[in-house]
Amino acid sequence: MHEADLKKYSCHYSLSLYNTSIFDWNTTVIRQFLACVSFLVTTLLYIHRLEDAETAKSHLGLVCCMVTILFFAAPLASLLHVIKVKNTDSLPYHLICATFIVSLQWVIYGIILKDKFIQIPNFLGCVLSAFQLSLFIIYPKNTKTYPNVI
């Protein structure tokens, strides 16, 4: 995909998201959206200004690695709560399973390509997801038992 196509599709999807849900957004969501757009535009301008394509690729790879690691670590925000109450009801089990499987697939793909920018953040994603999945074994969901009626 060419850079012009990438810019066109990025703008299209951003505007579509903005137009379809602007009436449901509160100020926090708008601020978060604007922060993300500002980050993306700043990154794009920075990469576009670099003369050397390899340097640009390396810097963009580092930015993508950091963002990917932050994505994988997001469910860890409720970790303290899970340990305090010894219950995993606040953790999204299916999302964590999917994250583990998909990041494992990306690790394998990164190994095939010998690309550290793919391998490292997705390996960390596997580790973080495996840790979160282990909490479901350590603190199983509480199932309420009901007395037998019959």
PDB file of C-alpha atoms in Angstrom, residues 7-103:
ATOM      1  CA  LYS A   7      -3.222   8.568   4.421  1.00  0.00           C
ATOM      2  CA  LYS A   8      -6.490   8.458   2.468  1.00  0.00           C
ATOM      3  CA  TYR A   9      -7.778   5.370   4.302  1.00  0.00           C
ATOM      4  CA  SER A  10      -6.626   6.663   7.693  1.00  0.00           C
ATOM      5  CA  CYS A  11      -8.464   9.937   7.183  1.00  0.00           C
ATOM      6  CA  HIS A  12     -11.545   8.148   5.845  1.00  0.00           C
ATOM      7  CA  TYR A  13     -11.805   5.789   8.823  1.00  0.00           C
ATOM      8  CA  SER A  14     -11.097   8.544  11.330  1.00  0.00           C
ATOM      9  CA  LEU A  15     -13.773  10.788   9.835  1.00  0.00           C
ATOM     10  CA  SER A  16     -16.238   7.897   9.572  1.00  0.00           C
ATOM     11  CA  LEU A  17     -15.725   7.051  13.227  1.00  0.00           C
ATOM     12  CA  TYR A  18     -16.087  10.704  14.151  1.00  0.00           C
ATOM     13  CA  ASN A  19     -19.258  11.221  12.074  1.00  0.00           C
ATOM     14  CA  THR A  20     -21.077   8.063  13.153  1.00  0.00           C
ATOM     15  CA  SER A  21     -20.600   8.466  16.866  1.00  0.00           C
ATOM     16  CA  ILE A  22     -20.122  12.175  17.557  1.00  0.00           C
ATOM     17  CA  PHE A  23     -23.507  12.484  19.212  1.00  0.00           C
ATOM     18  CA  ASP A  24     -22.782   9.691  21.696  1.00  0.00           C
ATOM     19  CA  TRP A  25     -19.399  11.005  22.783  1.00  0.00           C
ATOM     20  CA  ASN A  26     -18.751  12.738  26.051  1.00  0.00           C
ATOM     21  CA  THR A  27     -15.885  15.160  26.588  1.00  0.00           C
ATOM     22  CA  THR A  28     -13.535  12.449  27.888  1.00  0.00           C
ATOM     23  CA  VAL A  29     -13.927  10.372  24.740  1.00  0.00           C
ATOM     24  CA  ILE A  30     -13.466  13.438  22.541  1.00  0.00           C
ATOM     25  CA  ARG A  31     -10.275  14.342  24.405  1.00  0.00           C
ATOM     26  CA  GLN A  32      -8.947  10.803  24.060  1.00  0.00           C
ATOM     27  CA  PHE A  33      -9.799  10.755  20.369  1.00  0.00           C
ATOM     28  CA  LEU A  34      -8.108  14.105  19.790  1.00  0.00           C
ATOM     29  CA  ALA A  35      -5.042  12.956  21.736  1.00  0.00           C
ATOM     30  CA  CYS A  36      -4.793   9.843  19.536  1.00  0.00           C
ATOM     31  CA  VAL A  37      -5.211  11.835  16.335  1.00  0.00           C
ATOM     32  CA  SER A  38      -2.617  14.366  17.516  1.00  0.00           C
ATOM     33  CA  PHE A  39      -0.193  11.556  18.331  1.00  0.00           C
ATOM     34  CA  LEU A  40      -0.706   9.955  14.919  1.00  0.00           C
ATOM     35  CA  VAL A  41      -0.329  13.235  13.031  1.00  0.00           C
ATOM     36  CA  THR A  42       2.799  14.160  15.004  1.00  0.00           C
ATOM     37  CA  THR A  43       4.322  10.740  14.345  1.00  0.00           C
ATOM     38  CA  LEU A  44       3.465  10.956  10.643  1.00  0.00           C
ATOM     39  CA  LEU A  45       4.989  14.434  10.343  1.00  0.00           C
ATOM     40  CA  TYR A  46       8.126  13.342  12.184  1.00  0.00           C
ATOM     41  CA  ILE A  47       8.602  10.251  10.004  1.00  0.00           C
ATOM     42  CA  HIS A  48       7.886  12.251   6.846  1.00  0.00           C
ATOM     43  CA  ARG A  49      10.599  14.792   7.735  1.00  0.00           C
ATOM     44  CA  LEU A  50      13.354  12.191   8.117  1.00  0.00           C
ATOM     45  CA  GLU A  51      15.712  11.946   5.162  1.00  0.00           C
ATOM     46  CA  ASP A  52      16.848   8.357   5.607  1.00  0.00           C
ATOM     47  CA  ALA A  53      14.172   5.713   5.000  1.00  0.00           C
ATOM     48  CA  GLU A  54      15.908   3.171   7.263  1.00  0.00           C
ATOM     49  CA  THR A  55      16.014   5.637  10.149  1.00  0.00           C
ATOM     50  CA  ALA A  56      12.342   6.444   9.611  1.00  0.00           C
ATOM     51  CA  LYS A  57      11.515   2.733   9.554  1.00  0.00           C
ATOM     52  CA  SER A  58      13.478   2.162  12.750  1.00  0.00           C
ATOM     53  CA  HIS A  59      11.872   5.083  14.602  1.00  0.00           C
ATOM     54  CA  LEU A  60       8.377   4.138  13.464  1.00  0.00           C
ATOM     55  CA  GLY A  61       9.041   0.545  14.512  1.00  0.00           C
ATOM     56  CA  LEU A  62       9.993   1.705  18.008  1.00  0.00           C
ATOM     57  CA  VAL A  63       6.845   3.827  18.281  1.00  0.00           C
ATOM     58  CA  CYS A  64       4.705   0.887  17.159  1.00  0.00           C
ATOM     59  CA  CYS A  65       6.438  -1.402  19.666  1.00  0.00           C
ATOM     60  CA  MET A  66       5.693   0.981  22.530  1.00  0.00           C
ATOM     61  CA  VAL A  67       2.047   1.398  21.545  1.00  0.00           C
ATOM     62  CA  THR A  68       1.620  -2.373  21.165  1.00  0.00           C
ATOM     63  CA  ILE A  69       3.094  -3.015  24.604  1.00  0.00           C
ATOM     64  CA  LEU A  70       0.758  -0.410  26.115  1.00  0.00           C
ATOM     65  CA  PHE A  71      -2.185  -2.158  24.430  1.00  0.00           C
ATOM     66  CA  PHE A  72      -1.182  -5.504  25.911  1.00  0.00           C
ATOM     67  CA  ALA A  73      -0.671  -4.013  29.366  1.00  0.00           C
ATOM     68  CA  ALA A  74      -4.039  -2.210  29.490  1.00  0.00           C
ATOM     69  CA  PRO A  75      -5.966  -5.027  31.238  1.00  0.00           C
ATOM     70  CA  LEU A  76      -3.295  -5.011  33.955  1.00  0.00           C
ATOM     71  CA  ALA A  77      -4.935  -1.846  35.297  1.00  0.00           C
ATOM     72  CA  SER A  78      -7.521  -4.002  37.083  1.00  0.00           C
ATOM     73  CA  LEU A  79      -4.892  -6.430  38.397  1.00  0.00           C
ATOM     74  CA  LEU A  80      -4.722  -4.911  41.883  1.00  0.00           C
ATOM     75  CA  HIS A  81      -8.501  -5.149  42.196  1.00  0.00           C
ATOM     76  CA  VAL A  82      -8.448  -8.815  41.106  1.00  0.00           C
ATOM     77  CA  ILE A  83      -5.837  -9.663  43.726  1.00  0.00           C
ATOM     78  CA  LYS A  84      -7.653  -7.727  46.474  1.00  0.00           C
ATOM     79  CA  VAL A  85     -11.038  -9.346  45.900  1.00  0.00           C
ATOM     80  CA  LYS A  86      -9.564 -12.672  44.723  1.00  0.00           C
ATOM     81  CA  ASN A  87     -12.034 -12.756  41.869  1.00  0.00           C
ATOM     82  CA  THR A  88     -11.485 -12.444  38.112  1.00  0.00           C
ATOM     83  CA  ASP A  89     -14.940 -11.133  37.214  1.00  0.00           C
ATOM     84  CA  SER A  90     -13.472  -7.763  36.209  1.00  0.00           C
ATOM     85  CA  LEU A  91     -11.071  -9.306  33.664  1.00  0.00           C
ATOM     86  CA  PRO A  92     -12.256  -9.830  30.067  1.00  0.00           C
ATOM     87  CA  TYR A  93     -11.492 -13.550  29.663  1.00  0.00           C
ATOM     88  CA  HIS A  94     -12.307 -13.837  25.946  1.00  0.00           C
ATOM     89  CA  LEU A  95     -10.298 -10.720  25.067  1.00  0.00           C
ATOM     90  CA  ILE A  96      -7.301 -11.999  27.030  1.00  0.00           C
ATOM     91  CA  CYS A  97      -7.526 -15.414  25.311  1.00  0.00           C
ATOM     92  CA  ALA A  98      -7.753 -13.777  21.901  1.00  0.00           C
ATOM     93  CA  THR A  99      -4.829 -11.495  22.731  1.00  0.00           C
ATOM     94  CA  PHE A 100      -2.715 -14.487  23.750  1.00  0.00           C
ATOM     95  CA  ILE A 101      -3.512 -16.456  20.591  1.00  0.00           C
ATOM     96  CA  VAL A 102      -3.094 -13.527  18.197  1.00  0.00           C
ATOM     97  CA  SER A 103       0.123 -12.294  19.788  1.00  0.00           C
TER      98      SER A 103
END
